[in-house]
Tab-separated table of C-alpha atoms in Angstrom:
chain	number	residue	atom	x	y	z
A	241	ALA	CA	59.709	-8.268	-32.669
A	242	GLN	CA	62.196	-5.857	-31.106
A	243	LYS	CA	62.056	-5.356	-27.621
A	244	ILE	CA	64.028	-2.513	-26.743
A	245	THR	CA	64.021	0.591	-29.463
A	246	GLN	CA	66.182	3.381	-30.269
A	247	THR	CA	65.416	5.285	-33.926
A	248	GLN	CA	68.470	7.101	-33.520
A	249	PRO	CA	71.790	5.976	-34.144
A	250	GLY	CA	73.584	9.726	-33.909
A	251	MET	CA	72.641	13.201	-32.350
A	252	PHE	CA	73.650	16.226	-32.399
A	253	VAL	CA	73.624	19.350	-29.201
A	254	GLN	CA	74.831	22.758	-28.070
A	255	GLU	CA	76.555	23.080	-25.108
A	256	LYS	CA	73.980	24.315	-22.500
A	257	GLU	CA	71.191	22.713	-24.195
A	258	ALA	CA	68.864	20.157	-23.239
A	259	VAL	CA	68.254	16.668	-26.158
A	260	THR	CA	65.259	14.125	-25.164
A	261	LEU	CA	66.940	10.653	-26.307
A	262	ASP	CA	64.247	8.426	-27.677
A	263	CYS	CA	63.013	4.511	-26.575
A	264	THR	CA	60.784	2.294	-27.235
A	265	TYR	CA	60.330	-0.883	-25.989
A	266	ASP	CA	57.553	-4.505	-26.393
A	267	THR	CA	56.056	-6.394	-23.055
A	268	SER	CA	53.784	-8.692	-22.044
A	269	ASP	CA	55.209	-8.620	-18.579
A	270	PRO	CA	52.807	-5.608	-16.513
A	271	SER	CA	56.494	-5.870	-13.942
A	272	TYR	CA	59.335	-4.255	-15.862
A	273	GLY	CA	62.278	-2.117	-15.751
A	274	LEU	CA	63.373	0.595	-18.197
A	275	PHE	CA	67.369	1.322	-17.678
A	276	TRP	CA	69.468	4.099	-19.011
A	277	TYR	CA	73.383	4.287	-19.325
A	278	LYS	CA	75.739	6.344	-20.585
A	279	GLN	CA	79.514	4.434	-22.602
A	280	PRO	CA	81.513	7.054	-23.412
A	281	SER	CA	84.460	5.242	-25.553
A	282	SER	CA	86.754	3.569	-22.973
A	283	GLY	CA	83.789	1.249	-23.060
A	284	GLU	CA	82.959	1.735	-19.288
A	285	MET	CA	78.742	0.764	-19.113
A	286	ILE	CA	77.269	4.003	-16.812
A	287	PHE	CA	73.827	3.823	-15.684
A	288	LEU	CA	72.376	6.343	-15.776
A	289	ILE	CA	68.189	6.392	-14.236
A	290	TYR	CA	66.451	3.841	-13.465
A	291	GLN	CA	62.184	3.807	-13.645
A	292	GLY	CA	59.074	1.288	-12.534
A	293	SER	CA	56.531	-0.151	-14.550
A	294	TYR	CA	54.604	0.267	-11.684
A	295	ASP	CA	56.588	3.961	-11.048
A	296	GLN	CA	53.767	6.652	-11.048
A	297	GLN	CA	56.293	10.024	-10.578
A	298	ASN	CA	58.768	10.166	-14.164
A	299	ALA	CA	62.527	9.718	-12.497
A	300	THR	CA	64.459	12.400	-12.257
A	301	GLU	CA	68.008	12.119	-11.417
A	302	GLY	CA	70.491	15.336	-11.084
A	303	ARG	CA	70.123	16.703	-14.690
A	304	TYR	CA	68.970	13.672	-16.146
A	305	SER	CA	65.162	12.377	-16.393
A	306	LEU	CA	63.254	9.697	-18.396
A	307	ASN	CA	59.705	11.004	-19.777
A	308	PHE	CA	57.619	7.961	-18.902
A	309	GLN	CA	54.729	6.603	-21.132
A	310	LYS	CA	53.151	3.572	-20.634
A	311	ALA	CA	50.279	3.398	-22.866
A	312	ARG	CA	52.410	4.254	-25.237
A	313	LYS	CA	55.460	1.539	-24.993
A	314	SER	CA	58.033	4.367	-24.538
A	315	ALA	CA	60.862	5.898	-22.531
A	316	ASN	CA	62.731	9.255	-23.499
A	317	LEU	CA	65.762	10.076	-21.596
A	318	VAL	CA	66.024	14.127	-21.860
A	319	ILE	CA	69.534	15.736	-20.704
A	320	SER	CA	69.310	19.177	-19.776
A	321	ALA	CA	72.230	21.202	-19.939
A	322	SER	CA	74.137	19.462	-21.961
A	323	GLN	CA	78.177	19.461	-21.208
A	324	LEU	CA	81.022	18.167	-24.069
A	325	GLY	CA	80.930	15.376	-21.451
A	326	ASP	CA	77.738	14.249	-22.001
A	327	SER	CA	79.342	12.923	-25.774
A	328	ALA	CA	79.197	9.338	-25.811
A	329	MET	CA	76.555	6.379	-26.565
A	330	TYR	CA	74.088	6.086	-24.402
A	331	PHE	CA	71.206	3.499	-24.076
A	332	CYS	CA	67.800	1.708	-23.059
A	333	ALA	CA	67.139	-1.422	-21.504
A	334	MET	CA	64.512	-3.410	-19.695
A	335	ARG	CA	64.494	-6.206	-17.623
A	336	GLU	CA	61.677	-8.478	-17.295
A	337	ALA	CA	60.632	-11.933	-16.072
A	338	VAL	CA	61.440	-14.830	-18.440
A	339	ASN	CA	59.772	-17.089	-16.013
A	340	SER	CA	58.137	-17.970	-13.048
A	341	GLY	CA	61.058	-18.833	-11.804
A	342	GLY	CA	63.122	-15.491	-11.186
A	343	TYR	CA	64.974	-15.012	-13.494
A	344	GLN	CA	64.834	-11.385	-14.584
A	345	LYS	CA	66.064	-10.851	-18.772
A	346	VAL	CA	67.646	-7.563	-19.302
A	347	THR	CA	67.533	-5.827	-23.120
A	348	PHE	CA	69.742	-3.486	-23.894
A	349	GLY	CA	68.630	-0.929	-27.502
A	350	THR	CA	71.056	-0.408	-30.487
A	351	GLY	CA	71.970	2.730	-29.231
A	352	THR	CA	72.705	6.174	-29.897
A	353	LYS	CA	75.642	8.430	-30.272
A	354	LEU	CA	75.317	12.124	-28.350
A	355	GLN	CA	77.592	14.616	-29.550
A	356	VAL	CA	77.492	17.143	-28.055
A	357	ILE	CA	78.463	20.467	-30.022
A	358	PRO	CA	80.925	24.034	-28.547
B	7	ASP	CA	85.827	-1.104	-2.684
B	8	GLY	CA	83.106	-2.800	-4.310
B	9	GLY	CA	83.116	-3.726	-7.412
B	10	ILE	CA	83.504	-5.763	-10.657
B	11	THR	CA	87.083	-7.288	-11.749
B	12	GLN	CA	87.364	-8.557	-15.405
B	13	SER	CA	90.474	-9.780	-16.567
B	14	PRO	CA	92.349	-9.416	-18.673
B	15	LYS	CA	91.579	-5.794	-20.896
B	16	TYR	CA	92.996	-7.089	-24.485
B	17	LEU	CA	93.626	-10.500	-25.613
B	18	PHE	CA	94.968	-11.642	-28.552
B	19	ARG	CA	94.030	-15.358	-29.184
B	20	LYS	CA	94.823	-17.519	-32.679
B	21	GLU	CA	92.485	-19.082	-34.553
B	22	GLY	CA	91.471	-22.112	-33.171
B	23	GLN	CA	91.988	-21.352	-29.343
B	24	ASN	CA	90.155	-21.647	-26.561
B	25	VAL	CA	90.480	-18.277	-24.514
B	26	THR	CA	88.690	-17.575	-20.765
B	27	LEU	CA	87.599	-14.100	-19.842
B	28	SER	CA	87.812	-13.658	-16.075
B	29	CYS	CA	84.923	-12.405	-14.570
B	30	GLU	CA	84.775	-11.599	-10.407
B	31	GLN	CA	82.565	-9.052	-7.495
B	32	ASN	CA	82.419	-8.332	-4.633
B	33	LEU	CA	79.304	-7.048	-4.951
B	34	ASN	CA	78.119	-10.500	-2.536
B	35	HIS	CA	75.546	-10.165	-6.215
B	36	ASP	CA	73.515	-13.342	-6.684
B	37	ALA	CA	73.455	-13.424	-10.195
B	38	MET	CA	76.476	-12.374	-13.156
B	39	TYR	CA	76.087	-11.376	-17.027
B	40	TRP	CA	77.834	-11.523	-19.943
B	41	TYR	CA	77.576	-9.272	-22.623
B	42	ARG	CA	79.146	-9.208	-26.387
B	43	GLN	CA	79.313	-5.868	-28.354
B	44	ASP	CA	80.509	-5.686	-31.632
B	45	PRO	CA	81.887	-1.965	-32.849
B	46	GLY	CA	78.306	0.222	-33.777
B	47	GLN	CA	76.393	-1.883	-31.568
B	48	GLY	CA	74.306	-2.580	-28.297
B	49	LEU	CA	74.271	-5.603	-26.143
B	50	ARG	CA	74.256	-9.360	-26.819
B	51	LEU	CA	73.762	-11.302	-24.188
B	52	ILE	CA	75.425	-14.494	-24.252
B	53	TYR	CA	74.853	-16.454	-20.585
B	54	TYR	CA	74.092	-15.506	-17.258
B	55	SER	CA	73.624	-16.682	-13.795
B	56	GLN	CA	71.125	-16.360	-11.439
B	57	ILE	CA	72.555	-18.896	-8.235
B	58	VAL	CA	75.658	-20.977	-8.405
B	59	ASN	CA	76.208	-23.402	-10.118
B	60	ASP	CA	73.381	-22.605	-13.367
B	61	PHE	CA	73.272	-20.877	-15.562
B	62	GLN	CA	71.426	-19.952	-18.157
B	63	LYS	CA	72.203	-19.205	-22.376
B	64	GLY	CA	71.585	-15.811	-23.004
B	65	ASP	CA	70.555	-15.248	-27.134
B	66	ILE	CA	74.170	-15.945	-28.789
B	67	ALA	CA	75.754	-19.060	-26.373
B	68	GLU	CA	76.800	-20.441	-29.343
B	69	GLY	CA	80.182	-21.386	-29.537
B	70	TYR	CA	80.077	-20.308	-25.418
B	71	SER	CA	80.438	-21.805	-22.342
B	72	VAL	CA	81.184	-20.106	-18.803
B	73	SER	CA	80.576	-22.286	-15.028
B	74	ARG	CA	79.492	-20.613	-11.580
B	75	GLU	CA	81.481	-22.745	-8.817
B	76	LYS	CA	81.482	-19.491	-7.005
B	77	LYS	CA	79.474	-16.859	-5.787
B	78	GLU	CA	82.230	-13.986	-6.829
B	79	SER	CA	83.143	-16.207	-10.109
B	80	PHE	CA	81.714	-15.942	-14.044
B	81	PRO	CA	83.940	-17.061	-16.339
B	82	LEU	CA	83.671	-17.318	-19.804
B	83	THR	CA	85.010	-19.584	-21.918
B	84	VAL	CA	85.456	-18.205	-26.226
B	85	THR	CA	85.686	-22.075	-27.621
B	86	SER	CA	86.916	-22.468	-31.226
B	87	ALA	CA	83.158	-22.979	-32.538
B	88	GLN	CA	82.834	-19.350	-32.526
B	89	LYS	CA	83.041	-18.460	-35.832
B	90	ASN	CA	83.655	-14.821	-34.970
B	91	PRO	CA	85.210	-14.475	-31.948
B	92	THR	CA	86.634	-11.039	-31.702
B	93	ALA	CA	84.508	-8.481	-29.485
B	94	PHE	CA	84.582	-5.761	-26.216
B	95	TYR	CA	82.251	-8.246	-23.832
B	96	LEU	CA	81.255	-7.188	-20.759
B	97	CYS	CA	80.007	-9.020	-17.335
B	98	ALA	CA	77.501	-8.031	-15.003
B	99	SER	CA	76.609	-8.864	-12.845
B	100	GLN	CA	73.366	-7.763	-9.789
B	101	SER	CA	71.029	-7.971	-6.565
B	102	ARG	CA	68.631	-9.942	-7.156
B	103	GLN	CA	66.351	-9.033	-3.982
B	104	LYS	CA	66.076	-5.601	-5.163
B	105	SER	CA	63.736	-5.104	-8.130
B	106	THR	CA	64.524	-2.048	-8.337
B	107	ASP	CA	68.568	-2.171	-9.086
B	108	THR	CA	70.424	-2.179	-11.889
B	109	GLN	CA	73.105	-4.289	-13.595
B	110	TYR	CA	76.637	-3.480	-12.449
B	111	PHE	CA	79.254	-3.503	-14.624
B	112	GLY	CA	82.749	-4.353	-15.582
B	113	PRO	CA	85.544	-2.618	-17.129
B	114	GLY	CA	85.261	-4.750	-20.389
B	115	THR	CA	87.789	-6.871	-21.743
B	116	ARG	CA	88.696	-6.470	-25.659
B	117	LEU	CA	89.239	-10.425	-27.428
B	118	THR	CA	90.584	-9.704	-31.278
B	119	VAL	CA	91.163	-13.216	-33.072
B	120	LEU	CA	95.068	-13.073	-34.608
């Protein structure tokens, strides 16, 4: 089974509009973390936002917010007021423990390509 | 400035050759990771290391080898046993002190087999 699922291979959004990128996850570990990264065409991975499994509030970072619905195992990224520079690949990722020795592993989704239209 | 460096940025290899990709970090992070990314795909974990002199296989370790002799360094060797090594390789590091800390990524190495 996929650990992280991003069902939208590509999305278009009009400049200045909001857009939601979907992410669902699967884990039996009660303690986990969820991340969103942006990857421009240059290839660098840019950290956007983090949500811990025990966090009560949805995470926000500037124009980015994470809509965390724990019971549904979803962690959607919302980008408000889209800008042309937001055009990039966006990856959802989950960190979980892999054994009792404190080892942690991060699994990435397949990504969503967002294109912002002027 | 603290960060992660990867070298070279571009690497060309002939079939049958081993090549080593460099990854260095000065963030004092315990954990380091190697990922492979194919065009239009997500990142797949090759190897990871939580402490010096210890590392674990990820999801696609076959044809790759690593070492972790120093905290700052985690080189990846792509051996001739890797059947399709052309890809973008990303190295990352992470603090084990804070569970909320993100992984920090290097700029990547693009490997092409000729």
